Coordinates of C-alpha atoms in Angstrom, one line a residue:
X38 CA -13.0 -3.7 -8.0
X39 CA -13.4 -7.3 -6.6
X40 CA -17.1 -6.7 -5.8
X41 CA -17.8 -5.2 -9.2
X42 CA -15.9 -8.0 -10.9
X43 CA -18.1 -10.6 -9.3
X44 CA -21.3 -8.6 -9.8
X45 CA -20.7 -8.4 -13.6
X46 CA -20.4 -12.2 -13.6
X47 CA -23.5 -12.8 -11.4
X48 CA -26.0 -10.3 -12.9
X49 CA -28.2 -11.2 -15.8
X50 CA -28.0 -9.1 -18.9
X51 CA -30.0 -5.9 -18.4
X52 CA -30.7 -6.7 -14.8
X53 CA -28.6 -3.8 -13.4
X54 CA -26.0 -1.3 -14.3
X55 CA -22.8 -1.3 -12.2
X56 CA -21.1 2.1 -11.9
X57 CA -17.6 2.2 -10.4
X58 CA -16.2 5.5 -9.1
X59 CA -12.5 5.5 -8.6
X60 CA -9.8 8.2 -8.4
X61 CA -7.5 6.1 -10.5
X62 CA -8.2 4.0 -13.6
X63 CA -6.5 1.0 -12.0
X64 CA -6.5 -1.0 -8.8
X65 CA -3.2 -1.3 -7.0
X66 CA -2.2 -4.6 -5.5
X67 CA -0.5 -3.1 -2.5
X68 CA 1.3 -6.2 -1.2
X69 CA 3.6 -5.9 -4.2
X70 CA 4.5 -2.3 -3.6
X71 CA 7.7 -3.1 -1.7
X72 CA 8.9 -5.4 -4.5
X73 CA 8.1 -2.6 -7.1
X74 CA 10.1 -0.2 -5.0
X75 CA 13.0 -2.6 -5.0
X76 CA 12.8 -3.0 -8.7
X77 CA 11.8 -6.7 -8.6
X78 CA 8.5 -6.0 -10.4
X79 CA 7.6 -3.4 -13.0
X80 CA 5.2 -0.8 -11.5
X81 CA 2.9 -1.5 -14.5
X82 CA 2.4 -5.0 -13.2
X83 CA 1.4 -4.0 -9.7
X84 CA -1.7 -2.3 -11.0
X85 CA -4.8 -3.8 -12.7
X86 CA -6.6 -1.6 -15.3
X87 CA -10.2 -1.3 -14.4
X88 CA -11.5 -0.8 -17.9
X89 CA -10.0 -4.1 -19.1
X90 CA -11.2 -6.1 -16.1
X91 CA -14.6 -4.5 -15.6
X92 CA -15.7 -4.6 -19.2
X93 CA -19.4 -4.7 -18.3
X94 CA -19.2 -1.9 -15.8
X95 CA -19.4 1.9 -16.2
X96 CA -16.1 3.4 -15.0
X97 CA -16.0 7.0 -13.7
X98 CA -12.6 8.4 -12.8
X99 CA -13.2 10.8 -10.0
X100 CA -14.0 11.0 -6.3
X101 CA -17.2 11.2 -4.3
X102 CA -17.2 14.5 -2.3
X103 CA -20.7 14.0 -0.7
X104 CA -23.3 11.3 -0.5
X105 CA -27.0 12.0 0.3
X106 CA -28.4 8.5 0.9
X107 CA -31.8 9.8 1.7
X108 CA -32.0 11.0 -1.9
X109 CA -29.9 8.2 -3.2
X110 CA -27.5 10.6 -4.8
X111 CA -23.7 11.0 -4.9
X112 CA -21.8 14.2 -5.8
X113 CA -18.7 13.5 -7.8
X114 CA -15.6 15.5 -8.7
X115 CA -14.1 14.1 -11.9
X116 CA -11.0 14.8 -13.9
X117 CA -13.0 17.3 -16.0
X118 CA -14.3 19.2 -13.0
X119 CA -11.7 22.0 -13.3
X120 CA -12.6 22.6 -17.0
X121 CA -16.3 22.7 -16.5
X122 CA -18.5 25.7 -15.6
X123 CA -19.9 26.1 -12.1
X124 CA -18.5 24.1 -9.3
X125 CA -17.5 21.3 -11.7
X126 CA -19.2 18.6 -9.8
X127 CA -21.7 16.1 -11.2
X128 CA -24.5 14.3 -9.4
X129 CA -25.5 10.7 -10.0
X130 CA -28.3 8.7 -8.6
X131 CA -28.2 5.1 -7.5
X132 CA -30.4 2.3 -6.1
X133 CA -27.7 0.4 -4.1
X134 CA -24.7 2.0 -2.6
X135 CA -21.4 0.1 -2.1
X136 CA -18.7 1.9 -0.1
X137 CA -15.3 0.3 -0.3
X138 CA -12.9 3.2 -0.6
X139 CA -10.2 1.6 1.5
X140 CA -8.1 3.7 3.8
X141 CA -5.6 6.6 3.7
X142 CA -2.4 7.3 5.5
X143 CA -2.9 8.4 9.2
X144 CA -0.5 11.2 9.9
X145 CA 0.2 12.9 13.2
X146 CA 1.0 16.6 13.9
X147 CA 4.8 15.9 13.8
X148 CA 6.7 19.1 13.0
X149 CA 8.2 18.9 9.6
X150 CA 6.4 15.7 8.6
X151 CA 4.1 17.4 6.0
X152 CA 7.1 19.0 4.4
X153 CA 9.6 16.1 4.3
X154 CA 7.7 12.9 4.9
X155 CA 7.2 10.3 2.2
X156 CA 4.2 7.9 2.2
X157 CA 4.0 4.4 1.0
X158 CA 0.4 3.5 -0.1
X159 CA 0.4 4.1 -3.8
X160 CA 2.5 2.8 -6.7
X161 CA 3.6 6.4 -7.4
X162 CA 5.0 6.7 -3.9
X163 CA 6.7 3.3 -4.2
X164 CA 8.5 4.2 -7.4
X165 CA 9.2 7.8 -6.2
X166 CA 10.8 6.3 -3.1
X167 CA 13.0 4.0 -5.1
X168 CA 14.2 6.9 -7.3
X169 CA 14.7 9.0 -4.2
X170 CA 16.9 6.3 -2.5
X171 CA 19.1 5.8 -5.5
X172 CA 19.3 9.6 -6.0
X173 CA 20.5 10.0 -2.4
X174 CA 23.3 7.5 -3.1
X175 CA 24.2 9.6 -6.1
X176 CA 24.3 12.7 -4.0
X177 CA 26.4 11.0 -1.3
X178 CA 28.8 9.8 -4.0
X179 CA 29.4 13.2 -5.5
X180 CA 29.6 15.5 -2.5
X181 CA 32.7 16.3 -0.5
X182 CA 30.6 17.6 2.5
X183 CA 30.5 14.9 5.2
X184 CA 27.3 16.3 6.6
X185 CA 25.4 16.1 3.3
X186 CA 26.8 12.7 2.7
X187 CA 25.7 11.4 6.1
X188 CA 22.2 12.9 5.7
X189 CA 21.8 11.4 2.2
X190 CA 22.8 7.9 3.4
X191 CA 20.5 7.9 6.4
X192 CA 17.0 6.5 5.9
X193 CA 14.3 6.7 8.6
X194 CA 11.2 4.6 8.4
X195 CA 8.4 5.2 10.9
X196 CA 6.0 2.3 11.5
X197 CA 6.7 -1.4 12.2
X198 CA 3.7 -2.9 10.3
X199 CA 3.8 -4.6 7.0
X200 CA 4.2 -1.5 4.9
X201 CA 7.1 -0.1 6.9
X202 CA 9.0 -3.4 7.5
X203 CA 8.7 -4.8 4.0
X204 CA 9.5 -1.4 2.3
X205 CA 12.6 -0.9 4.5
X206 CA 13.8 -4.5 4.0
X207 CA 13.4 -4.5 0.3
X208 CA 14.9 -1.1 -0.2
X209 CA 17.8 -1.9 2.1
X210 CA 18.4 -5.1 0.1
X211 CA 18.3 -3.1 -3.2
X212 CA 20.6 -0.3 -1.9
X213 CA 23.1 -2.8 -0.5
X214 CA 23.3 -4.4 -3.9
X215 CA 23.6 -1.0 -5.7
X216 CA 26.5 0.1 -3.4
X217 CA 28.9 -2.3 -5.1
X218 CA 28.7 -0.1 -8.2
X219 CA 29.7 3.1 -6.3
X220 CA 33.4 3.6 -6.0
X221 CA 33.1 5.5 -2.7
X222 CA 30.1 4.0 -1.0
X223 CA 30.1 0.7 0.9
X224 CA 27.0 -1.1 2.2
X225 CA 28.0 -0.3 5.8
X226 CA 27.9 3.4 5.0
X227 CA 24.2 3.3 4.6
X228 CA 22.2 3.8 7.9
X229 CA 18.7 2.4 8.1
X230 CA 16.5 3.2 11.1
X231 CA 13.1 1.7 11.9
X232 CA 11.0 3.5 14.5
X233 CA 8.1 1.8 16.1
X234 CA 6.0 3.2 18.9
X235 CA 5.0 -0.2 20.4
X236 CA 7.2 -3.0 21.7
X237 CA 7.1 -5.2 18.7
X238 CA 6.9 -5.2 14.8
X239 CA 4.7 -7.2 12.5
X240 CA 2.1 -8.1 15.2
X241 CA 0.1 -10.1 12.6
X242 CA 2.7 -12.8 12.5
X243 CA 2.8 -13.3 16.3
X244 CA 5.3 -12.5 19.0
X245 CA 7.8 -15.2 18.2
X246 CA 8.1 -14.4 14.5
X247 CA 8.0 -10.7 15.3
X248 CA 11.1 -11.1 17.6
X249 CA 12.8 -13.1 14.8
X250 CA 12.1 -10.3 12.3
X251 CA 13.8 -7.8 14.7
X252 CA 16.8 -10.1 15.1
X253 CA 17.0 -10.6 11.3
X254 CA 16.9 -6.8 10.6
X255 CA 19.4 -6.0 13.3
X256 CA 21.8 -8.6 11.9
X257 CA 21.8 -6.5 8.7
X258 CA 22.9 -3.5 10.7
X259 CA 19.4 -2.0 10.6
X260 CA 18.7 0.1 13.7
X261 CA 15.3 -1.1 15.1
X262 CA 14.0 1.2 17.8
X263 CA 11.0 -0.1 19.6
X264 CA 8.8 1.9 22.0
X265 CA 10.1 5.0 20.2
X266 CA 8.3 7.8 18.4
X267 CA 9.2 10.4 15.9
X268 CA 8.9 13.8 17.6
X269 CA 10.1 16.0 14.8
X270 CA 11.8 16.0 11.4
X271 CA 12.1 19.8 10.8
X272 CA 15.2 21.1 9.0
X273 CA 15.9 17.5 7.8
X274 CA 16.7 16.3 11.3
X275 CA 14.8 13.4 12.7
X276 CA 14.3 13.7 16.4
X277 CA 13.2 10.6 18.3
X278 CA 11.5 10.3 21.6
X279 CA 14.5 8.5 23.1
X280 CA 16.6 11.6 22.5
X281 CA 18.4 10.4 19.3
X282 CA 18.9 12.8 16.5
X283 CA 19.7 12.0 12.9
X284 CA 20.4 14.3 10.0
X285 CA 18.4 12.7 7.1
X286 CA 17.0 13.5 3.8
X287 CA 14.6 10.5 3.9
X288 CA 11.7 10.0 6.3
X289 CA 9.2 7.4 5.2
X290 CA 5.9 7.5 7.1
X291 CA 4.0 4.2 7.4
X292 CA 2.6 4.6 10.9
X293 CA -1.0 3.4 10.4
X294 CA -4.0 4.2 8.3
X295 CA -7.4 5.8 8.9
X296 CA -10.8 5.4 7.1
X297 CA -11.3 7.3 3.9
X298 CA -12.7 10.8 4.4
X299 CA -15.7 10.1 2.1
X300 CA -17.2 7.9 4.9
X301 CA -17.6 11.0 7.1
X302 CA -19.4 12.8 4.3
X303 CA -21.8 9.9 3.7
X304 CA -24.0 10.5 6.7
X305 CA -24.1 6.7 7.3
X306 CA -23.5 5.3 10.8
X307 CA -19.9 5.0 11.8
X308 CA -18.1 3.4 14.7
X309 CA -15.7 5.1 17.1
X310 CA -12.8 4.7 14.6
X311 CA -14.7 6.1 11.7
X312 CA -15.5 2.8 9.9
X313 CA -19.0 1.9 8.6
X314 CA -21.1 -0.1 11.1
X315 CA -22.0 -3.2 9.1
X316 CA -23.9 -6.4 9.9
X317 CA -22.5 -9.8 9.1
X318 CA -24.3 -9.6 5.8
X319 CA -22.1 -6.5 5.0
X320 CA -25.2 -4.3 4.9
X321 CA -24.8 -1.0 6.7
X322 CA -26.6 -1.3 10.1
X323 CA -29.9 0.5 10.3
X324 CA -29.8 1.6 6.7
X325 CA -31.3 0.0 3.6
X326 CA -29.6 -0.3 0.2
X327 CA -26.2 0.6 1.6
X328 CA -23.3 -1.9 1.9
X329 CA -19.7 -1.8 3.0
X330 CA -16.5 -3.9 2.8
X331 CA -12.8 -3.8 3.2
X332 CA -10.9 -1.3 5.3
X333 CA -14.0 1.0 5.3
X334 CA -16.3 -1.5 7.1
X335 CA -16.5 -2.6 10.7
X336 CA -17.7 -6.2 10.1
X337 CA -18.4 -8.6 13.0
X338 CA -15.9 -11.5 13.1
X339 CA -18.2 -14.5 13.5
X340 CA -15.3 -16.9 13.9
X341 CA -13.7 -15.0 16.9
X342 CA -13.9 -16.3 20.4
X343 CA -14.3 -12.8 21.8
X344 CA -17.8 -11.3 21.6
X345 CA -17.9 -8.1 19.6
X346 CA -14.7 -8.8 17.7
X347 CA -14.4 -7.2 14.3
X348 CA -12.7 -8.4 11.1
X349 CA -9.2 -6.9 10.8
X350 CA -8.9 -4.3 8.0
X351 CA -6.7 -6.3 5.7
X352 CA -6.7 -7.7 2.2
X353 CA -7.4 -11.2 3.4
X354 CA -10.8 -10.2 4.6
X355 CA -11.5 -7.6 2.0
X356 CA -11.1 -10.0 -1.0
X357 CA -13.3 -12.6 0.6
X358 CA -15.9 -10.0 1.7
X359 CA -16.2 -8.9 -1.9
X360 CA -17.5 -12.3 -3.0
X361 CA -20.1 -12.4 -0.2
X362 CA -21.1 -8.8 -0.8
X363 CA -21.6 -9.3 -4.6
X364 CA -23.7 -12.4 -3.8
X365 CA -25.8 -10.5 -1.2
X366 CA -26.5 -7.6 -3.5
X367 CA -27.7 -10.0 -6.2
X368 CA -29.8 -11.9 -3.6
X369 CA -31.3 -8.6 -2.4
X370 CA -32.3 -7.6 -6.0
X371 CA -33.9 -11.0 -6.4
X372 CA -35.6 -11.1 -3.0
X373 CA -33.5 -14.0 -1.9
X374 CA -32.0 -14.7 1.6
X375 CA -28.7 -13.1 2.4
X376 CA -25.6 -14.9 3.7
X377 CA -23.3 -13.9 6.6
X378 CA -19.6 -13.3 6.0
X379 CA -17.6 -15.8 7.9
X380 CA -13.8 -16.4 7.6
X381 CA -11.3 -17.7 10.1
X382 CA -8.1 -15.7 9.9
X383 CA -5.6 -17.9 8.1
X384 CA -2.4 -16.1 9.2
X385 CA 0.1 -13.7 7.7
X386 CA 3.3 -13.7 5.6
X387 CA 5.9 -11.0 5.3
X388 CA 9.0 -10.5 3.2
X389 CA 12.2 -9.2 4.7
X390 CA 14.0 -8.9 1.4
X391 CA 15.2 -11.3 -1.2
X392 CA 15.1 -14.9 0.1
X393 CA 14.1 -13.8 3.6
X394 CA 10.8 -13.7 5.3
X395 CA 8.5 -14.7 8.2
X396 CA 5.1 -16.4 8.2
X397 CA 2.5 -17.6 10.6
X398 CA -0.1 -19.5 8.6
X399 CA -2.7 -21.9 10.1
X400 CA -0.7 -22.3 13.2
X401 CA 2.6 -23.1 11.4
X402 CA 5.6 -20.8 11.8
X403 CA 8.1 -20.4 9.0
X404 CA 11.1 -18.1 8.6
X405 CA 13.9 -17.5 6.1
X406 CA 13.6 -18.9 2.6
X407 CA 10.5 -21.0 3.1
X408 CA 8.5 -18.0 4.4
X409 CA 9.8 -15.8 1.6
X410 CA 8.7 -18.5 -1.0
X411 CA 5.3 -18.8 0.7
X412 CA 5.0 -15.0 0.6
X413 CA 5.6 -15.0 -3.2
X414 CA 3.4 -18.0 -3.9
X415 CA 0.5 -16.7 -1.9
X416 CA 0.5 -13.2 -3.4
X417 CA 1.0 -14.5 -6.9
X418 CA -2.1 -16.6 -6.4
X419 CA -4.0 -13.5 -5.2
X420 CA -3.0 -10.8 -7.7
X421 CA -6.0 -10.4 -10.1
X422 CA -6.0 -11.6 -13.7
X423 CA -4.0 -14.3 -15.4
X424 CA -2.2 -11.6 -17.4
X425 CA -0.7 -10.0 -14.2
X426 CA 0.2 -13.4 -12.7
X427 CA 2.1 -14.4 -15.9
X428 CA 3.9 -11.0 -16.1
X429 CA 4.9 -11.0 -12.4
X430 CA 6.1 -14.6 -12.6
X431 CA 8.1 -13.8 -15.8
X432 CA 9.8 -10.8 -14.0
X433 CA 10.7 -12.9 -11.0
X434 CA 12.2 -15.5 -13.3
X435 CA 14.2 -13.0 -15.2
X436 CA 15.4 -11.2 -12.1
X437 CA 16.8 -14.5 -10.9
X438 CA 18.8 -14.8 -14.1
X439 CA 20.1 -11.2 -14.5
X440 CA 21.4 -8.5 -12.4
X441 CA 19.2 -6.0 -10.6
X442 CA 18.4 -2.6 -12.2
X443 CA 19.9 0.2 -10.2
X444 CA 18.9 3.2 -12.4
X445 CA 17.0 6.1 -10.9
X446 CA 14.4 7.6 -13.1
X447 CA 13.5 10.5 -10.9
X448 CA 13.2 12.8 -13.9
X449 CA 9.9 11.0 -14.7
X450 CA 8.4 13.0 -11.8
X451 CA 9.2 16.2 -13.6
X452 CA 8.7 15.3 -17.3
X453 CA 8.6 18.9 -18.5
X454 CA 11.7 20.0 -16.6
X455 CA 14.1 19.9 -19.5
X456 CA 11.7 21.7 -21.8
X457 CA 11.0 24.4 -19.2
X458 CA 14.7 24.8 -18.6
X459 CA 15.3 25.2 -22.4
X460 CA 12.5 27.8 -22.4
X461 CA 14.2 29.9 -19.8
X462 CA 12.7 28.4 -16.6
X463 CA 14.4 26.9 -13.6
X464 CA 15.2 23.3 -12.9
X465 CA 13.0 21.8 -10.1
X466 CA 14.7 21.4 -6.8
X467 CA 15.0 18.1 -5.1
X468 CA 12.6 17.7 -2.1

């Protein structure tokens, strides 16, 4: 989206047509997913509608299933594919190919994970997780079975990166607040477990801030288990590599990402981790008229001291790469020289719940309220469009004046359930 946005500004009228293929009609600002899950931000304001922002672009809602760059064609599966005759796919031609599909969750063959695991990469997953957590508290409050109650109030998060730590911290904050409205649930009754395979969490903020984050989470009675793996979650029992076993109805998987599968179907050169081999100009190496950026691209880090270093697959680089990529595509069309992407890593900020956070920015280390405030200010400045900035700021202001919302709208995930029940069907079972 960022590349297309800049292209539509740089291109002259009639100079080129920009076609954007996306599985969703919106772009998700992922750093706000934890706050959306906690109810601090409306889910509608975490996403940016493509048709409104990219007014001069052609938007196709679908996915690329195959790319034949030798023929300059892409095979797409759209929303109408199931209704159309034949295989339902459409083929489009292009002159310049830009691959920036991002990444998908990297799962492992853990028994029971596919059946019981919950991801945290989309706004749908974030809101579904919020509804699920509140629903578990409702289950615990209404049951007389201590085993069911214990399992409902035990929440296991796997992965100590940004997604896992921020999601756990925000949801724990929200659930602790919500517990005051339950007559038979106290904050201490909830058990939160963070499982991380390495010896630290939040490596992007450095060792010192990572250790502080561990102390902060443990001070809130969150069980942080380092150098530990999830071995199984079959039958709603989380089995860890250190021998611990927890009956739980909630296993959130945030243990890493992998390149989007479309890259493997593109036939373009990939590195050992499945990312596009790109030059500093963001052009795909050894291939003309193909470009990459973001999580999908292995771009040389020209500011690193170590030879052969690559830019980290994060939003800080992706957003800045989009500007250089758009400029280089326009320069290529006009036979002008290309520029190299160069950006020194500025640092990282992470939220640990309301008024709590850690930051390591331009060599300065912050924690607590200053880091949390920096986290909000930074991401407010980065979320696209003035419309979204204003709405997010308004919601933050209102949330500071009024009480949190603690309502579960899990029925939204099954909108036809009541009608089907009335028509003689069965009510969907909780998963």
